[in-house]
mmCIF file of C-alpha atoms in Angstrom:
data_model
loop_
_atom_site.group_PDB
_atom_site.id
_atom_site.type_symbol
_atom_site.label_atom_id
_atom_site.label_comp_id
_atom_site.label_asym_id
_atom_site.label_seq_id
_atom_site.Cartn_x
_atom_site.Cartn_y
_atom_site.Cartn_z
ATOM 1 C CA UNK A 20 2.281 -6.988 11.229
ATOM 2 C CA UNK A 21 0.380 -4.595 9.670
ATOM 3 C CA UNK A 22 2.340 -0.970 9.148
ATOM 4 C CA UNK A 23 0.563 2.365 8.438
ATOM 5 C CA UNK A 24 1.372 1.828 4.996
ATOM 6 C CA UNK A 25 -0.111 -1.382 4.411
ATOM 7 C CA UNK A 26 -3.142 0.047 6.410
ATOM 8 C CA UNK A 27 -3.733 2.679 3.595
ATOM 9 C CA UNK A 28 -3.016 0.626 1.097
ATOM 10 C CA UNK A 29 -5.514 -2.617 2.241
ATOM 11 C CA UNK A 30 -8.327 0.227 2.903
ATOM 12 C CA UNK A 31 -7.693 1.703 -0.695
ATOM 13 C CA UNK A 32 -8.526 -2.337 -2.049
ATOM 14 C CA UNK A 33 -11.629 -2.383 0.067
ATOM 15 C CA UNK A 34 -12.857 0.645 -1.043
ATOM 16 C CA UNK A 35 -12.177 0.911 -4.684
ATOM 17 C CA UNK A 36 -14.659 -2.445 -6.155
ATOM 18 C CA UNK A 37 -16.523 -1.492 -8.956
ATOM 19 C CA UNK A 38 -20.142 -2.906 -9.599
ATOM 20 C CA UNK A 39 -19.247 -4.015 -12.446
ATOM 21 C CA UNK A 40 -16.097 -3.908 -15.364
ATOM 22 C CA UNK A 41 -17.410 -4.095 -19.092
ATOM 23 C CA UNK A 42 -15.157 -3.456 -22.165
ATOM 24 C CA UNK A 43 -16.751 0.478 -22.145
ATOM 25 C CA UNK A 44 -15.795 0.324 -18.572
ATOM 26 C CA UNK A 45 -12.572 -0.482 -20.187
ATOM 27 C CA UNK A 46 -12.237 1.808 -22.439
ATOM 28 C CA UNK A 47 -13.468 4.890 -19.934
ATOM 29 C CA UNK A 48 -10.695 3.389 -17.587
ATOM 30 C CA UNK A 49 -7.853 3.642 -19.637
ATOM 31 C CA UNK A 50 -9.116 6.986 -21.382
ATOM 32 C CA UNK A 51 -9.255 8.666 -18.311
ATOM 33 C CA UNK A 52 -5.682 7.217 -17.293
ATOM 34 C CA UNK A 53 -4.531 8.505 -20.715
ATOM 35 C CA UNK A 54 -6.349 12.309 -20.106
ATOM 36 C CA UNK A 55 -4.753 12.176 -16.779
ATOM 37 C CA UNK A 56 -0.987 11.154 -17.735
ATOM 38 C CA UNK A 57 -1.150 13.508 -20.260
ATOM 39 C CA UNK A 58 -2.332 16.155 -18.129
ATOM 40 C CA UNK A 59 0.843 15.568 -16.321
ATOM 41 C CA UNK A 60 3.126 14.748 -18.728
ATOM 42 C CA UNK A 61 3.531 11.397 -17.503
ATOM 43 C CA UNK A 62 6.022 9.024 -19.928
ATOM 44 C CA UNK A 63 3.790 6.316 -19.163
ATOM 45 C CA UNK A 64 2.378 3.085 -20.437
ATOM 46 C CA UNK A 65 -0.783 1.770 -19.462
ATOM 47 C CA UNK A 66 -2.409 -1.674 -19.680
ATOM 48 C CA UNK A 67 -5.857 -3.657 -18.226
ATOM 49 C CA UNK A 68 -6.590 -6.508 -19.029
ATOM 50 C CA UNK A 69 -9.784 -8.599 -17.495
ATOM 51 C CA UNK A 70 -8.286 -12.883 -16.967
ATOM 52 C CA UNK A 71 -5.618 -13.136 -19.662
ATOM 53 C CA UNK A 72 -8.100 -10.546 -22.155
ATOM 54 C CA UNK A 73 -5.634 -7.287 -22.614
ATOM 55 C CA UNK A 74 -8.525 -4.812 -23.113
ATOM 56 C CA UNK A 75 -6.336 -1.727 -22.975
ATOM 57 C CA UNK A 76 -3.413 -0.693 -23.567
ATOM 58 C CA UNK A 77 -1.814 2.913 -24.383
ATOM 59 C CA UNK A 78 1.987 3.920 -24.802
ATOM 60 C CA UNK A 79 3.011 8.048 -23.821
ATOM 61 C CA UNK A 80 5.583 10.115 -25.116
ATOM 62 C CA UNK A 81 8.825 8.949 -23.095
ATOM 63 C CA UNK A 82 7.715 5.292 -22.369
ATOM 64 C CA UNK A 83 9.195 2.447 -23.531
ATOM 65 C CA UNK A 84 9.682 -1.108 -24.031
ATOM 66 C CA UNK A 85 10.909 -1.308 -20.831
ATOM 67 C CA UNK A 86 7.666 -0.517 -19.473
ATOM 68 C CA UNK A 87 5.844 -2.862 -21.425
ATOM 69 C CA UNK A 88 7.777 -5.339 -19.193
ATOM 70 C CA UNK A 89 7.657 -3.650 -16.029
ATOM 71 C CA UNK A 90 3.640 -3.750 -16.874
ATOM 72 C CA UNK A 91 4.195 -7.648 -16.907
ATOM 73 C CA UNK A 92 6.212 -7.880 -14.146
ATOM 74 C CA UNK A 93 3.641 -5.915 -11.757
ATOM 75 C CA UNK A 94 0.713 -7.540 -13.377
ATOM 76 C CA UNK A 95 1.981 -11.102 -12.628
ATOM 77 C CA UNK A 96 2.196 -10.037 -9.160
ATOM 78 C CA UNK A 97 -1.516 -8.864 -8.522
ATOM 79 C CA UNK A 98 -2.316 -12.455 -10.370
ATOM 80 C CA UNK A 99 -1.020 -14.464 -8.193
ATOM 81 C CA UNK A 100 -1.604 -12.684 -4.849
ATOM 82 C CA UNK A 101 -4.885 -10.867 -5.651
ATOM 83 C CA UNK A 102 -3.755 -7.694 -3.857
ATOM 84 C CA UNK A 103 -2.115 -4.085 -5.522
ATOM 85 C CA UNK A 104 1.911 -5.076 -6.399
ATOM 86 C CA UNK A 105 2.629 -2.085 -3.913
ATOM 87 C CA UNK A 106 0.550 -3.433 -1.059
ATOM 88 C CA UNK A 107 2.767 -6.901 -1.744
ATOM 89 C CA UNK A 108 5.848 -5.039 -1.198
ATOM 90 C CA UNK A 109 4.921 -3.327 1.305
ATOM 91 C CA UNK A 110 3.890 -6.335 3.347
ATOM 92 C CA UNK A 111 7.516 -7.810 2.678
ATOM 93 C CA UNK A 112 8.848 -4.687 3.541
ATOM 94 C CA UNK A 113 6.315 -4.777 7.376
ATOM 95 C CA UNK A 114 8.743 -7.608 7.586
ATOM 96 C CA UNK A 115 11.355 -6.276 7.767
ATOM 97 C CA UNK A 116 12.459 -7.807 4.196
ATOM 98 C CA UNK A 117 12.047 -7.950 0.608
ATOM 99 C CA UNK A 118 9.980 -9.319 -1.871
ATOM 100 C CA UNK A 119 12.977 -9.886 -4.230
ATOM 101 C CA UNK A 120 14.529 -11.622 -1.145
ATOM 102 C CA UNK A 121 11.801 -13.427 0.147
ATOM 103 C CA UNK A 122 9.489 -14.067 -2.001
ATOM 104 C CA UNK A 123 11.257 -17.137 -3.872
ATOM 105 C CA UNK A 124 9.649 -16.009 -7.068
ATOM 106 C CA UNK A 125 12.001 -15.158 -9.923
ATOM 107 C CA UNK A 126 12.656 -11.134 -10.241
ATOM 108 C CA UNK A 127 12.431 -11.165 -14.270
ATOM 109 C CA UNK A 128 9.406 -12.529 -13.778
ATOM 110 C CA UNK A 129 7.983 -10.780 -10.612
ATOM 111 C CA UNK A 130 8.126 -7.545 -9.610
ATOM 112 C CA UNK A 131 6.090 -5.850 -6.461
ATOM 113 C CA UNK A 132 6.921 -2.428 -6.770
ATOM 114 C CA UNK A 133 4.155 -0.075 -7.529
ATOM 115 C CA UNK A 134 1.428 0.237 -10.520
ATOM 116 C CA UNK A 135 -0.457 -2.828 -11.009
ATOM 117 C CA UNK A 136 -4.149 -2.406 -9.158
ATOM 118 C CA UNK A 137 -6.560 -5.653 -8.958
ATOM 119 C CA UNK A 138 -9.690 -4.776 -11.396
ATOM 120 C CA UNK A 139 -12.288 -5.988 -8.298
ATOM 121 C CA UNK A 140 -16.177 -6.544 -9.117
ATOM 122 C CA UNK A 141 -18.990 -6.658 -6.401
ATOM 123 C CA UNK A 142 -20.036 -10.238 -6.047
ATOM 124 C CA UNK A 143 -17.028 -11.685 -8.041
ATOM 125 C CA UNK A 144 -13.698 -10.642 -6.695
ATOM 126 C CA UNK A 145 -10.386 -9.567 -8.578
ATOM 127 C CA UNK A 146 -11.182 -10.181 -11.994
ATOM 128 C CA UNK A 147 -8.325 -8.474 -13.514
ATOM 129 C CA UNK A 148 -6.096 -5.696 -13.660
ATOM 130 C CA UNK A 149 -5.129 -1.899 -14.470
ATOM 131 C CA UNK A 150 -1.163 -0.868 -14.652
ATOM 132 C CA UNK A 151 0.530 1.834 -14.972
ATOM 133 C CA UNK A 152 4.750 2.037 -15.366
ATOM 134 C CA UNK A 153 6.827 4.945 -16.192
ATOM 135 C CA UNK A 154 7.143 6.578 -12.940
ATOM 136 C CA UNK A 155 8.794 6.363 -9.397
ATOM 137 C CA UNK A 156 6.418 3.415 -7.883
ATOM 138 C CA UNK A 157 4.428 5.373 -5.628
ATOM 139 C CA UNK A 158 3.000 7.952 -8.612
ATOM 140 C CA UNK A 159 2.486 4.898 -10.840
ATOM 141 C CA UNK A 160 0.488 3.387 -8.185
ATOM 142 C CA UNK A 161 -1.272 6.792 -7.027
ATOM 143 C CA UNK A 162 -2.312 6.849 -10.907
ATOM 144 C CA UNK A 163 -3.874 4.223 -10.827
ATOM 145 C CA UNK A 164 -5.990 4.676 -7.881
ATOM 146 C CA UNK A 165 -7.283 8.589 -8.682
ATOM 147 C CA UNK A 166 -8.394 7.084 -12.254
ATOM 148 C CA UNK A 167 -10.371 4.142 -10.332
ATOM 149 C CA UNK A 168 -11.617 6.422 -7.632
ATOM 150 C CA UNK A 169 -13.101 8.860 -10.854
ATOM 151 C CA UNK A 170 -14.445 6.012 -12.780
ATOM 152 C CA UNK A 171 -16.188 4.665 -9.334
ATOM 153 C CA UNK A 172 -17.453 8.401 -8.494
ATOM 154 C CA UNK A 173 -18.768 8.195 -11.856
ATOM 155 C CA UNK A 174 -20.461 5.008 -12.128
ATOM 156 C CA UNK A 175 -22.550 5.486 -9.022
ATOM 157 C CA UNK A 176 -23.299 9.050 -10.080
ATOM 158 C CA UNK A 177 -24.655 7.058 -13.028
ATOM 159 C CA UNK A 178 -26.589 4.713 -11.058
ATOM 160 C CA UNK A 179 -27.899 6.810 -8.170
#
């Protein structure tokens, strides 16, 4: 059962597949997110991973250790389901339930709230995640999507 929200979120994931994801790409994406968050004076923490390795982490003024806990919970949802944490939550809502009520996963370890997005690479699939925590969930998600769109357009202009 698809809702307009899930259709839009699935389209974002189909569109935001990277040609590659190197250490330099992680740094570029992370610094891009930091710049975008600073422009908005957003009190966020940012985390980028490839597999189990943390490639980038930054905590901006106003964020706290609580944001790091949210990052871990949202990232685990991406690792388990292979799609954004926001999409997982939206799919449960489209079924008339919630992730917490129906997933059978420990809510202290998993959170299907917006802000964690899969890092997908052409020909390889999901290889990591990029996560933001500190804003309302739709804004966390939108910040990550905007940064991935910029990264993808800059890598396309370099390749093209």
